[in-house]
Coordinates of C-alpha atoms (C1' of nucleotides) in Angstrom, one line a residue:
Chain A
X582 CA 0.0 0.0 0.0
X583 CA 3.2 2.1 0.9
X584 CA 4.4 1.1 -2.1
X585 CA 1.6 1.8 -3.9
X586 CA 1.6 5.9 -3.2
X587 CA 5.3 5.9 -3.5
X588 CA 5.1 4.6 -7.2
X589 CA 2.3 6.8 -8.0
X590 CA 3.8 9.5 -6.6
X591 CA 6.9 8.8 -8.7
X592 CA 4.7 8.5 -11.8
X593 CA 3.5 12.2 -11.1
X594 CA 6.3 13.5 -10.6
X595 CA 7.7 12.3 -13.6
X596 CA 4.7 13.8 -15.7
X597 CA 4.6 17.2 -14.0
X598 CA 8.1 17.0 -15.1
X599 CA 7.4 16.2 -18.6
X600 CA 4.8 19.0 -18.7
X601 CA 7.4 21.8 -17.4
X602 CA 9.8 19.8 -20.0
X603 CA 7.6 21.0 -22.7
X604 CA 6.5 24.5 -21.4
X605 CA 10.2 25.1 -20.2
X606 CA 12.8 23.2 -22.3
X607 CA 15.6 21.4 -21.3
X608 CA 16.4 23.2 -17.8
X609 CA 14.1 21.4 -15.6
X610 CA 13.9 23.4 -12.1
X611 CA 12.9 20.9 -9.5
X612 CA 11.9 23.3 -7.2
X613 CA 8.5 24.5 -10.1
X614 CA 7.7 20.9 -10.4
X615 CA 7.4 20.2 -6.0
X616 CA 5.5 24.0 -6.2
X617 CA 3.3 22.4 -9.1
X618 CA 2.7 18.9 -6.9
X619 CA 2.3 21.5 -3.8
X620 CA 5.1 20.2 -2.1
X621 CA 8.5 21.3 -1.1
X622 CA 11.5 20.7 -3.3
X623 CA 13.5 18.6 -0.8
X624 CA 10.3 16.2 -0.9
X625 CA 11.1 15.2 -4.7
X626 CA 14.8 13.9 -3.1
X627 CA 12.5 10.8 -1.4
X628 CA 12.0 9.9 -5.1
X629 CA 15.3 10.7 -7.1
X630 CA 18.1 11.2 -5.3
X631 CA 19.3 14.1 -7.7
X632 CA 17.8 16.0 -10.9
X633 CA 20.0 13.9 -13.4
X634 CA 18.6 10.8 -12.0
X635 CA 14.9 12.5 -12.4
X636 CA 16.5 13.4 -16.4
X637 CA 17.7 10.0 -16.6
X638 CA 14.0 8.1 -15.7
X639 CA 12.3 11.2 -18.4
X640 CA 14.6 9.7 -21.0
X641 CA 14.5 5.9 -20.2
X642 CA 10.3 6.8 -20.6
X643 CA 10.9 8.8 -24.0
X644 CA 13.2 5.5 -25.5
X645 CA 10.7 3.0 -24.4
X646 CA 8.0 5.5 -25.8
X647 CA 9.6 5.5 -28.9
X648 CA 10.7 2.2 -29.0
X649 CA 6.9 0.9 -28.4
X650 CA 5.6 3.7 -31.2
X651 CA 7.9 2.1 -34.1
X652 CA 7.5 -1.9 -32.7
X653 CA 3.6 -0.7 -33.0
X654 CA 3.4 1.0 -36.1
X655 CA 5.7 -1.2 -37.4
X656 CA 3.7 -4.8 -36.3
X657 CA 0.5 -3.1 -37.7
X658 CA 1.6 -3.7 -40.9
X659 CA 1.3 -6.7 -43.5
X660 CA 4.5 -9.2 -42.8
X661 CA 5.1 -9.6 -46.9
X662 CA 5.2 -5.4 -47.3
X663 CA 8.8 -4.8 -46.4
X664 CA 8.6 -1.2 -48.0
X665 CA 5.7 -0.5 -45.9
X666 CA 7.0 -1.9 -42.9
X667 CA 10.0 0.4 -43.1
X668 CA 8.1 3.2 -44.5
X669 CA 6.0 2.8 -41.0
X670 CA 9.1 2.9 -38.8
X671 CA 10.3 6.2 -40.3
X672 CA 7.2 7.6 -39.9
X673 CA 6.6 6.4 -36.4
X674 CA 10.1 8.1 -35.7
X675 CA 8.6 11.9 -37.3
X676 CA 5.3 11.4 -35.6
X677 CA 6.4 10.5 -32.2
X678 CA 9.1 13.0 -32.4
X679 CA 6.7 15.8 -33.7
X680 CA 4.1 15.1 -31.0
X681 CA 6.8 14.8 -28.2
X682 CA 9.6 17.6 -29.5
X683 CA 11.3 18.5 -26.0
X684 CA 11.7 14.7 -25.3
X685 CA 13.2 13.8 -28.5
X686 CA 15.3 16.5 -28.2
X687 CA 15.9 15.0 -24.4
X688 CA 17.5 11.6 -26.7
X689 CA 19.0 12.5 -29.8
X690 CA 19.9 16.4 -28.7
X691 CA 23.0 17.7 -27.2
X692 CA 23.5 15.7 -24.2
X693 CA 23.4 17.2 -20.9
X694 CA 26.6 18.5 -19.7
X695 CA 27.9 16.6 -17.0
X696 CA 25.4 14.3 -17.6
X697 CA 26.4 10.3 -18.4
X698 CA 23.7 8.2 -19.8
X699 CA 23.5 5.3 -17.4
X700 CA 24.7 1.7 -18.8
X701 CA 20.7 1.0 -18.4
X702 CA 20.1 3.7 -21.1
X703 CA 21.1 1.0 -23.9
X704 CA 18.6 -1.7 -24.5
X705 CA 15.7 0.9 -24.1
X706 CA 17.5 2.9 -26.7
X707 CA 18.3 0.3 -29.7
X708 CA 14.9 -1.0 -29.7
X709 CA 13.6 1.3 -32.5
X710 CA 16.8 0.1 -34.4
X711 CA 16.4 -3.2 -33.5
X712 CA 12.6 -3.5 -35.2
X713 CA 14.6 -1.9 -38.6
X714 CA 16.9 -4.5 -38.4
X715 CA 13.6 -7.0 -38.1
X716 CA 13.0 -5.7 -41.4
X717 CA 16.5 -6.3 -43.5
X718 CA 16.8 -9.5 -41.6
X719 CA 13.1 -10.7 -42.9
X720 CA 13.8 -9.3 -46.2
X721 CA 17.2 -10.9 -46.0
X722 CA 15.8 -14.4 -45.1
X723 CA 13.1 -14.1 -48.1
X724 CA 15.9 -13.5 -50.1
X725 CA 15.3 -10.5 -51.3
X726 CA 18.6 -9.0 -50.0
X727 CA 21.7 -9.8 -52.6
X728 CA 25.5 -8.7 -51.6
X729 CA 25.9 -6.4 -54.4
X730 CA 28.5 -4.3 -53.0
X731 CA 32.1 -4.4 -52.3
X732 CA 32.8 -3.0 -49.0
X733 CA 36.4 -1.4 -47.7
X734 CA 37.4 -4.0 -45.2
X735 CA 37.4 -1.6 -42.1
X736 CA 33.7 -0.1 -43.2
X737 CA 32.9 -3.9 -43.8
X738 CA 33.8 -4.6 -40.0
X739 CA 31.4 -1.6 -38.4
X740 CA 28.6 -2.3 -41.0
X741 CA 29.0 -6.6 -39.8
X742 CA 29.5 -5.5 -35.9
X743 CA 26.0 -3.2 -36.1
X744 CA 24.7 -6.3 -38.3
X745 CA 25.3 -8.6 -35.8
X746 CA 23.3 -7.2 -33.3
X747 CA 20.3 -6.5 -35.4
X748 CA 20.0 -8.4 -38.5
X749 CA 22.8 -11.1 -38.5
X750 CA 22.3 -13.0 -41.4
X751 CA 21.8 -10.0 -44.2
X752 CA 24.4 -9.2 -46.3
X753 CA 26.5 -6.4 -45.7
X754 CA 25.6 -3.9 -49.0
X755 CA 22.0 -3.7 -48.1
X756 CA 23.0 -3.4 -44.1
X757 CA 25.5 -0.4 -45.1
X758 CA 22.5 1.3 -46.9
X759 CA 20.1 0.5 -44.6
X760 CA 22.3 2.2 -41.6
X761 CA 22.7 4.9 -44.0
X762 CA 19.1 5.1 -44.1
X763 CA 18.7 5.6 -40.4
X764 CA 20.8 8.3 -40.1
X765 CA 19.3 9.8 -43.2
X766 CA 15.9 9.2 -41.4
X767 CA 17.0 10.9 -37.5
X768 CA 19.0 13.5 -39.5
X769 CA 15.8 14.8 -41.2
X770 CA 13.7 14.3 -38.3
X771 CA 16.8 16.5 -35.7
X772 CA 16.9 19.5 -38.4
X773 CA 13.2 19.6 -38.9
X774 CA 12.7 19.7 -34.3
X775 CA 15.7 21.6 -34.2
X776 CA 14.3 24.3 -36.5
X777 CA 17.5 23.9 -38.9
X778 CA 14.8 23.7 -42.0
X779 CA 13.3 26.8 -41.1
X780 CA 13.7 29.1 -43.9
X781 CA 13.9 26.3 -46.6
X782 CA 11.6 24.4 -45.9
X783 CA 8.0 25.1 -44.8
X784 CA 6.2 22.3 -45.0
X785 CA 8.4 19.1 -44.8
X786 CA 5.8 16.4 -44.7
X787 CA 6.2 15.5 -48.4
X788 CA 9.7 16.1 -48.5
X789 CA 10.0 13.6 -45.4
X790 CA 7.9 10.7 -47.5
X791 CA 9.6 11.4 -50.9
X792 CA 13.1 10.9 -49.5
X793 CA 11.9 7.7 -47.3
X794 CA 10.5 6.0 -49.8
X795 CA 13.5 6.5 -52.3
X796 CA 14.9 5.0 -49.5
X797 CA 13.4 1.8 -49.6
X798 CA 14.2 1.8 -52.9
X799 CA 17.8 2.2 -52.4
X800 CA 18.2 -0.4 -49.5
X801 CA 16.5 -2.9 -52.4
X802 CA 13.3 -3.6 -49.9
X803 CA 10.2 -4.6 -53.0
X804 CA 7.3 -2.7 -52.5
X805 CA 4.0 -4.6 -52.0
Chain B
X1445 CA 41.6 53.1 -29.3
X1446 CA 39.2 53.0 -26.4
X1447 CA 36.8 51.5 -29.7
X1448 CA 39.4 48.6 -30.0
X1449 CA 40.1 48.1 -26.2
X1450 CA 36.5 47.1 -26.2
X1451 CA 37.2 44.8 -29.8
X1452 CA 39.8 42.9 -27.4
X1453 CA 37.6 42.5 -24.1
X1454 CA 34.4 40.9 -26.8
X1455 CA 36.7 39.0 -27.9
X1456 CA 38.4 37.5 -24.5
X1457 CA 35.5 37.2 -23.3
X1458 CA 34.2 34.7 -25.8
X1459 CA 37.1 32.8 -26.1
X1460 CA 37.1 32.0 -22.1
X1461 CA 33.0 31.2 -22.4
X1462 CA 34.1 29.4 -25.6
X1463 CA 36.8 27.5 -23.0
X1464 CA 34.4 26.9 -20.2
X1465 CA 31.6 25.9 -22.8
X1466 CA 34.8 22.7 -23.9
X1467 CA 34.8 22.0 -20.1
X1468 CA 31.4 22.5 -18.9
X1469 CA 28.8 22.1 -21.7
X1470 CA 25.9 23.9 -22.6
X1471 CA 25.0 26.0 -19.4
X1472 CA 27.7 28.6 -19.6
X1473 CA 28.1 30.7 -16.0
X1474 CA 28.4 34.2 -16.7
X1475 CA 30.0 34.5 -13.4
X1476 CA 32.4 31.5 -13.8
X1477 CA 33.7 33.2 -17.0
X1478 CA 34.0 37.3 -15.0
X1479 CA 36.0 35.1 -12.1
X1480 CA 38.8 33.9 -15.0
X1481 CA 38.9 36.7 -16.4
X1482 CA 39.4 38.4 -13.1
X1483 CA 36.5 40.3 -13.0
X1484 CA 32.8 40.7 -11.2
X1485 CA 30.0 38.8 -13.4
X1486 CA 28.7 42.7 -13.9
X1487 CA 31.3 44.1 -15.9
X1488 CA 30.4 41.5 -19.0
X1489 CA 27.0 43.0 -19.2
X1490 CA 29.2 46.2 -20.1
X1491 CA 29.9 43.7 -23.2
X1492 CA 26.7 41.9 -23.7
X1493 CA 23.4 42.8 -22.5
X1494 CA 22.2 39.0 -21.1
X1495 CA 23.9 35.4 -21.2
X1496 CA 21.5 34.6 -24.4
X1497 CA 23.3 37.3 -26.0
X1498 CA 26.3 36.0 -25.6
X1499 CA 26.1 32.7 -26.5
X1500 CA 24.2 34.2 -29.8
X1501 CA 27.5 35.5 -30.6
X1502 CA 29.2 32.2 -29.8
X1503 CA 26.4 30.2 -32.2
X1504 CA 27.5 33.4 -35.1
X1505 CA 31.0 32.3 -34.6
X1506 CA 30.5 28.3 -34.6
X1507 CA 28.6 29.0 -38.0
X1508 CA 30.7 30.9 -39.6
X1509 CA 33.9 28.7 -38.4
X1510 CA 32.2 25.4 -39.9
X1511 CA 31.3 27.3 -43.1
X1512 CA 34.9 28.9 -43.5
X1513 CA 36.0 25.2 -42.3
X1514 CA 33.7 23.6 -45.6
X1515 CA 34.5 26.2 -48.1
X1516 CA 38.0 26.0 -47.5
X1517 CA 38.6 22.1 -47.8
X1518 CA 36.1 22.5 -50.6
X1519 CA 37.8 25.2 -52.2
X1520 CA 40.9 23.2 -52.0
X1521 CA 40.0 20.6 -54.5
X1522 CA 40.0 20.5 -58.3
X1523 CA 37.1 21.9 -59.9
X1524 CA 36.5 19.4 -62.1
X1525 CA 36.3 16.4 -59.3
X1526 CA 33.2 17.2 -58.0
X1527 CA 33.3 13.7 -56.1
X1528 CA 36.3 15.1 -54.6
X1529 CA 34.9 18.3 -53.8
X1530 CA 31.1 16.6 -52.4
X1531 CA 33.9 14.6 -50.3
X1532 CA 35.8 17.8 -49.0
X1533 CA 33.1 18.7 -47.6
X1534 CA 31.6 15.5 -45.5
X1535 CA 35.1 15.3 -44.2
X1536 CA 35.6 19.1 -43.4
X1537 CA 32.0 19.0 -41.2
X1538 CA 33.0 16.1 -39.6
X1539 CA 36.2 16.8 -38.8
X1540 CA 35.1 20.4 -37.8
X1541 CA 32.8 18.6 -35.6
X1542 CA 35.4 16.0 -33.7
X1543 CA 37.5 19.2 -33.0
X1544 CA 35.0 21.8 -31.7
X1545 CA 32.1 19.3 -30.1
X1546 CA 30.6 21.3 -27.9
X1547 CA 30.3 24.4 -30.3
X1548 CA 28.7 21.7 -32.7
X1549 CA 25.5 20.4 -30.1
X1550 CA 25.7 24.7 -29.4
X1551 CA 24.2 24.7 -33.2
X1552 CA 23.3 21.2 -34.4
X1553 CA 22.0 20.1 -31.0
X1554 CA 18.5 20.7 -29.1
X1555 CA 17.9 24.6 -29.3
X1556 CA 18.7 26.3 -25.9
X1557 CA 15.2 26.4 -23.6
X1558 CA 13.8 30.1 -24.0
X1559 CA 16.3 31.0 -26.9
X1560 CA 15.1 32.2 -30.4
X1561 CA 17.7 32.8 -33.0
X1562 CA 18.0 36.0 -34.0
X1563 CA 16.8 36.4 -37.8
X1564 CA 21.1 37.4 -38.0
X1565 CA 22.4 33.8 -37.5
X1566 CA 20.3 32.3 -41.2
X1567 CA 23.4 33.6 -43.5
X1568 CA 25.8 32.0 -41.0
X1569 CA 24.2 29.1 -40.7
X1570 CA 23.1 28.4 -44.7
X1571 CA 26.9 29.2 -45.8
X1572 CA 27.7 25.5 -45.2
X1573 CA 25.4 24.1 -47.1
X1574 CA 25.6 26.7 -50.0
X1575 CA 29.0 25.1 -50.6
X1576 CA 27.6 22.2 -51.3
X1577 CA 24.9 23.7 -53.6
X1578 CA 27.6 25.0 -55.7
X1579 CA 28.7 21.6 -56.2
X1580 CA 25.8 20.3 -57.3
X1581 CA 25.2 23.4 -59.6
X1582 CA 28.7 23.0 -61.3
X1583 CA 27.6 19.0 -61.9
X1584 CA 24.6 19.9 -63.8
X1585 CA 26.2 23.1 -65.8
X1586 CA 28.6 20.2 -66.8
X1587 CA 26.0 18.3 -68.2
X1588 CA 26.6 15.7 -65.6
X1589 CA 23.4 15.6 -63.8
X1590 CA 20.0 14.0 -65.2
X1591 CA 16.6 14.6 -64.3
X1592 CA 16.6 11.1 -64.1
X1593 CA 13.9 10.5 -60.8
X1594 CA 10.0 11.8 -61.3
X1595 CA 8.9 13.2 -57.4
X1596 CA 6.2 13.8 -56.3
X1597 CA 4.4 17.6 -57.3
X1598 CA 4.4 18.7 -53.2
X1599 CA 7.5 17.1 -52.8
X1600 CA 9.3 18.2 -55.6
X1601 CA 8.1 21.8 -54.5
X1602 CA 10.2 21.4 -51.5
X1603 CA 13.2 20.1 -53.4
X1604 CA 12.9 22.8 -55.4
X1605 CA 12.1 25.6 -53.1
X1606 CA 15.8 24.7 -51.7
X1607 CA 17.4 24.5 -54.9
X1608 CA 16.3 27.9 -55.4
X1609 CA 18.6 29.2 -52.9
X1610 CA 21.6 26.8 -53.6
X1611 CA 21.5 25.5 -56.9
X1612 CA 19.0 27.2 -59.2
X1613 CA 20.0 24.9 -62.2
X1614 CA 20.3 21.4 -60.7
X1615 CA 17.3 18.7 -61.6
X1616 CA 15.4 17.9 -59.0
X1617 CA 16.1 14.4 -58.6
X1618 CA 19.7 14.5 -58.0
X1619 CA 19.5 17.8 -56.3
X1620 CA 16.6 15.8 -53.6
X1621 CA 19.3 12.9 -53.2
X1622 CA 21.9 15.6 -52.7
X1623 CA 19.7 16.9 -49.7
X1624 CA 19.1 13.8 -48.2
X1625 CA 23.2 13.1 -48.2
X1626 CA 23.2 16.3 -46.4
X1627 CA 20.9 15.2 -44.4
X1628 CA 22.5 12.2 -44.1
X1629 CA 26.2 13.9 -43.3
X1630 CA 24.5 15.5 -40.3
X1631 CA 22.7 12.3 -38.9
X1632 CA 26.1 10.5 -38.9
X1633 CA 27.7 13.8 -37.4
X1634 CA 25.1 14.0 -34.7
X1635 CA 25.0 10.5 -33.5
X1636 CA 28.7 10.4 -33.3
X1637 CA 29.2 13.5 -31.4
X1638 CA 25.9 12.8 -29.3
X1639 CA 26.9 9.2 -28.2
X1640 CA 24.3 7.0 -30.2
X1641 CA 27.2 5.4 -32.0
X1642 CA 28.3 4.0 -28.6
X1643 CA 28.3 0.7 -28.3
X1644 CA 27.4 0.0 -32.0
X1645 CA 30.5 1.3 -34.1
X1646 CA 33.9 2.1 -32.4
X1647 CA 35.7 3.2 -34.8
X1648 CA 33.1 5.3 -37.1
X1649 CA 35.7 6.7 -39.4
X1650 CA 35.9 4.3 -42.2
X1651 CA 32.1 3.6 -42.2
X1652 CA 31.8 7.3 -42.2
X1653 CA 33.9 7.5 -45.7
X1654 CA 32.3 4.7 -47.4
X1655 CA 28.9 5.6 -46.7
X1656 CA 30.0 9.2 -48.1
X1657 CA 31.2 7.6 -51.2
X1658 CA 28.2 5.5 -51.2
X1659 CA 26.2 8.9 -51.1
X1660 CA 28.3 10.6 -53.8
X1661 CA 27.9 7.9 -56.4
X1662 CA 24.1 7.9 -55.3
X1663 CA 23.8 11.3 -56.2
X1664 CA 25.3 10.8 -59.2
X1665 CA 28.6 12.8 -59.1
X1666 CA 31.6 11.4 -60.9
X1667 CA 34.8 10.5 -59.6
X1668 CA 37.7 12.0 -61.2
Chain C
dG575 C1' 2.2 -1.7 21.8
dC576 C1' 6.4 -0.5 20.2
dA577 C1' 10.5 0.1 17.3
dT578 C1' 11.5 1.0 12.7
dA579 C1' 11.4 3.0 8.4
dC580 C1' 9.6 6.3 5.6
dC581 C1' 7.9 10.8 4.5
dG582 C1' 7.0 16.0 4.1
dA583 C1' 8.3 20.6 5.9
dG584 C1' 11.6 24.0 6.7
dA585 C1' 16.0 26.2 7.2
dG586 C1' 20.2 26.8 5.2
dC587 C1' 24.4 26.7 1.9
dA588 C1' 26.6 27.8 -2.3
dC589 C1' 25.6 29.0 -6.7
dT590 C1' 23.3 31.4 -10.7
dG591 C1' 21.5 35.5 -14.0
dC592 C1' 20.6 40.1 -13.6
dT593 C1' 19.9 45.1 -11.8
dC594 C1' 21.3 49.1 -9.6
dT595 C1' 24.3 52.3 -7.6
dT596 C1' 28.9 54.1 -6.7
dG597 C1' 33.4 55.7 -7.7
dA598 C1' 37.4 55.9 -10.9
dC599 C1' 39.3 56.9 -15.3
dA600 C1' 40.0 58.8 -20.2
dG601 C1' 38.9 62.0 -23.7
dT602 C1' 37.0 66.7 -25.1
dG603 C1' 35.7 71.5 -25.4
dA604 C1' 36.1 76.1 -23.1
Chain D
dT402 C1' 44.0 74.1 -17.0
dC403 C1' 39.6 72.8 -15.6
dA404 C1' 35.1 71.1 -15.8
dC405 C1' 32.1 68.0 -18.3
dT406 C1' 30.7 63.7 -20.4
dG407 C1' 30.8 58.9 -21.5
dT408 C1' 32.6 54.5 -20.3
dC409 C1' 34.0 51.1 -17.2
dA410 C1' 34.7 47.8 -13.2
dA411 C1' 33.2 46.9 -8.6
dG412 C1' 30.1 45.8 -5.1
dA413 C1' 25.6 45.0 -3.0
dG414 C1' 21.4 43.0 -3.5
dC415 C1' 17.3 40.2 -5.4
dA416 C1' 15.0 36.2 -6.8
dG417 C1' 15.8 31.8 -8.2
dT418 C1' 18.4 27.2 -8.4
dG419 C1' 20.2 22.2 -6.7
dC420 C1' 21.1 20.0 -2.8
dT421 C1' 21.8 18.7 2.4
dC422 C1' 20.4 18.4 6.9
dT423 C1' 17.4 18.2 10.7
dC424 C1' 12.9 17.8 12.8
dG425 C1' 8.3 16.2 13.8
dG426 C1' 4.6 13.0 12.2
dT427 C1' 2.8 8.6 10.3
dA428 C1' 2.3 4.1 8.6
dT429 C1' 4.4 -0.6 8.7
dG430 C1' 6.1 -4.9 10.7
dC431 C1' 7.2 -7.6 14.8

DNA sequence: GCATACCGAGAGCACTGCTCTTGACAGTGA
DNA sequence: TCACTGTCAAGAGCAGTGCTCTCGGTATGC
């Protein structure tokens, strides 16, 4: 029953937090969030011992968040249509990231200055990545996937050490593109939440779907 | 004289903030930076009128350093290897990047909290990728370009809306794959410098260069 | 029933950005 | 030469911050 409060009381926290994330930005005053529960500030310290641990449980949330939004979009969609299933994973990424801007910027922004992410950071973070790998290794296994490219041998052995966590048997060409893709994909989404389109771009939604879907193309995944 | 005194004391005083902001990260103390200069935190306010301001000049320098940093290793190359020259400048933001980190998030990471950037910082910040516009441009005057993709009519208004401002002449399907390698670039240049390659690729130089490579061909510039 | 563990309140410390006032100095016109 | 003006650094002070510590009160487990 103890319990009970204290893990309530830790999940308010947590989302009066994430409100004054998004009102605020990044500089999260501990002391506005206890006035907005009606408690004192050194109250929160029953709960997380320090604000970077309080930063550290907001960002664990935001991966698994994100992680879940790409696994879900992602499942929703026919096993055969590997197109479509990546096509949903990047655009789980933009939507997620457009509807929650301050915590994607709490991920894959400048980390926090003397902040470390904890070892326990990881897993929740390669999840998204890990359901794109699902994909190339489906599309590998159908074989769909050829080894049409000659990689350098020191490029070969990044692309095969990524590969082997996320999509072990494909061949290393498609991988290499595919990795390319991703960072393609979060390099879009960062400048368009970061505001660096502003000025070029106004209205990036078709942009965003055009340059996906080539990249489908170029990884070699058929459409449906 | 007393003009240029105050030309030297602007100056020191961004390249101590610029020192603390290598040490520190992204929450510069005003005071921090008076105490190693050896004054009170009041006298900078003789020099800039709030601590946004002053990292707004630090952002106007980080700009125009990168840009300076592109056009120079771009300038460096042989007009007619536009391979070479597309290359110059992956390598010349990346290595920018590796050298100045922290003045990299201070522009390519998560906006600061309350901070809007001055309408000032757009030439800065656009000169980087105008090099690479002129790449692009000097491709297709050569004849080397094709409109070889059909996009889509909204998205190939974006594309083109860009090219308007970096390469008037380019097609749009070359110049659309040309944004998404720049795009690209900065994803790879993010995640590095942020930590997301952690624990995935150790050594990301060589998959940097080939994917780079990768991109070039993709976009369809020739190797000399 | 009682000892234990937990919890919130409050005071306090060192720090921050920022404002205001004060006194010192350099350059200028009479 | 002298007074005036503009600029500058210093210092005090305000409101806010993260964080620590102590002090009562309350629920839990024996």
């Amino acid at each position: 029953m103890r319990a009970r409060l204290r893990a309530e009381m830790t999940e308010e926290i947590k989302t009066t937090a994430r409100r004054h994330l998004a009102t605020e930005g990044a500089n999260l005053s501990l002391r506005a969030v206890a006035r907005d529960l009606g408690m004192v500030s050194s109250a929160i310290y029953r709960y997380f011992p320090s604000r970077d641990d309080l930063l550290t449980a907001l960002i664990l949330d935001a991966y698994t968040a994100l992680g879940g939004s790409v696994a879900a979009a992602e499942g929703a969609v026919d096993r055969a249509d590997l197109a479509g299933r990546f096509l949903a994973i990047c655009h789980a990424v933009r939507d997620w990231a457009l509807a929650n801007p301050h915590e994607y910027a709490l991920i894959y922004g400048s980390p926090v200055p003397g902040y470390v992410a904890p070892t326990d950071t990881v897993p929740a973070a390669t999840r998204a990545v890990t359901v794109l790998g699902g994909v190339i290794e489906d599309a590998s296994a159908a074989g769909l996937l050829r080894d049409d490219e000659a990689l350098p041998p020191d490029a070969a052995q990044d692309v095969a050490r990524v590969g082997a966590l996320i999509a072990p048997h494909a061949p290393l060409g498609p991988l290499s593109r595919a990795l390319g893709s991703w960072l393609h994909l979060f390099g879009f989404v960062s400048f368009e939440i970061f505001g660096q389109l502003k000025n070029a771009v106004d209205v990036p939604g078709p942009l965003f779907a055009q340059q996906m879907r080539a990249q489908a193309v170029y990884i070699g995944l058929p459409t449906a």
